[in-house]
Every structure is written in structure tokens, then in C-alpha cells.
Amino acid sequence: MAEILRGDVIAAEIESELRGRIAQLAGRGVTPGLAVVLVGDDPASHVYVSRKQRAAARVGIVSVEHRLPGDTAQAELLALIAALNADPAIHGILVQLPLPPQIAADEVLDAIVPAKDVDGFHPVNVGRLSTGAGSGLVPCTPLGCMILLEKVVPDFRGLDAVVIGKSNIVGKPLALLLLERECTVTVTHIRTRGLPEIARRADILVAAAGSAGLVRGDWVKPGAVVIDVGINRIAGEDGKSRIVGDVAADECGHAGVLTPVPGGVGPMTIACLLRNTVDAAVRSAG
Ligand code: GUN
């Protein structure tokens, strides 16, 4: 049977490390502050944001929530970002995506000062990631995937890594991180031809397509490390909804390692948001 790589367990370890770092910061009079901005009433976003805030409270990060109505004008959101940029008690700013259609998300993300961009979505941080500069803030889900992979992959060099999904939030930044570790990286997407054959070549297979059960057992090479980024709500046979990943896990007993859904990548994303916030606070404290 595949080894189940529990993100929730590793996320709890990261949280306890962070508590120690936050205690040290307290000795210097600094409490990390995270501003969470939520526009509109997308139900999934509300769930994610409240999880992020609960996790922040667990480690001792002060999180301040800004809930704005769905018809908020872009100028109003930009004014809030400007105020948060200037606020010395705020070290991290997170604008939950997606934003309503009247708001240009790229203009909002561009407005966050890169040093407080704990999502790693600002073009400066994207640029630093793409050059391998190592000094920028890295998007939380890809960072969480790399921490998971580091637990089970002793040497990345020369491994075939296949990423399914080309989003700015997961697929593209994760491909860059894997490339930095000298994997041979293939990024695939909805238009990719022959995806099962490509996936079968992977030593490291990352499913981040947002499609329930897309990756079937016969897409997975025996012994492969499979990271399931999917969080898909489906109707269960009992009429209740449940969360499943992008991988048909019950068909993947021959994988070497598999992350569960829930309890895999999801908690790691949150732990990495907390880590980025503490990193940002440490840098601002000099
Ligand atoms: N929406 C889905 N994932 C994310 C994320 O990692 N950060 C933000 N800000 N919004 C998201």
C-alpha cells in the first residue's frame, strides 16, 4: 500500500516551530499581524478565510479581517490596501481570491507591497521565484507541496515531475520550485494531449486541476510520489456532500506515497501562510 503522507501532522509541526519564533519576536516587541481581505460572499472563500484566521490565532499571529460587500468598487479596495501597506502592525496582507468581476485582481495584487505579500502573488515575488532568487515570498500551496515532498524525496535531481494544472496559484509556481531542485518538469493542462501517458512517466505527480478523481490508478507509475492538491466538493451517495481530491485514491495503492484529501495539502497551505507572515514580520523587524 502507498504511504499516506499526512499534511495535517506536518502542518502541526510547523505551527509549533512558529510559536517558538513568535515568542522570540515578542521579546523584541513585535507581534506578527496578518490582514485578511474578503470581498463578497463566495461560500468556499468564507470557509478558507475562517480556517486561516483560526490557525493564525493558534500560533499567536494577530489577524484582522476586512469583509467588504460584493459590489465594492475597485478604488475602495485599493484604498484599503494602501492603508494596510502603511500600517506598521500589519506584516502580511492576504486578499482572498476570486474577486468579484468589477475588480481587476491583477491590479489589486500589484498594489500590495511585495514585503507584505504573504500569498507570493505580486509580480516582484513571482519574478524572484522565477529567477530562483530565494529572497521573495513563495505562494503557500506550492511551498506546502515542496515541504511535503522534502519529507519523502531524498534527492530531487533528475526526477521526472509532472504537474497537472497551470494556475498562477499552484501549477506555475510549483513547476518553478521543482525546476529549481533540478527536476525535469512537465506542466500539463486542459488542452494537453495524451495526459495519462505523460502522467505515467512521473516520479513526482502533482494533481492541481480542480477536477474530482481526474487522475486514475493507471495514470500513476508504481512507486510514484503523488501529491493531490484538489479540493472538490461532490455529492455523496448518502445525499451529503463531501470533499475529494483530484486523484482517485482508491485506485492508487501501487503509488509509493500519496497525500490524502482532506488532511493533505490543505493544512499545509495554511501553515505556509502563517510561516510567510512570520518571515515577513522577522524581516520587517530587521
Ligand atoms: N483562493 C484560492 N487559493 C488561494 C490562495 O492561496 N490565496 C488566496 N489569496 N486566495 C486563494
CSV table of C-alpha atoms and ligand atoms in Angstrom, one decimal, residues 52 94-97 119 121 141 169, ligand 1:
chain,number,residue,atom,x,y,z
A,52,LYS,CA,-6.7,30.8,8.1
A,94,LEU,CA,-3.9,38.4,2.0
A,95,VAL,CA,-6.7,39.2,-0.5
A,96,GLN,CA,-8.8,36.1,-0.8
A,97,LEU,CA,-9.4,35.1,-4.5
A,119,ASP,CA,0.5,34.9,-0.8
A,121,PHE,CA,1.3,36.7,-5.9
A,141,THR,CA,0.2,25.9,-1.6
A,169,ILE,CA,-1.6,29.9,-7.6
B,1,GUN,N1,-8.0,31.3,-3.4
B,1,GUN,C1,-7.7,30.0,-3.6
B,1,GUN,N2,-6.5,29.8,-3.1
B,1,GUN,C2,-6.0,30.9,-2.6
B,1,GUN,C3,-4.8,31.3,-2.0
B,1,GUN,O1,-3.8,30.5,-1.8
B,1,GUN,N3,-4.7,32.6,-1.7
B,1,GUN,C4,-5.7,33.5,-1.9
B,1,GUN,N4,-5.5,34.8,-1.5
B,1,GUN,N5,-6.8,33.2,-2.5
B,1,GUN,C5,-7.0,31.9,-2.8
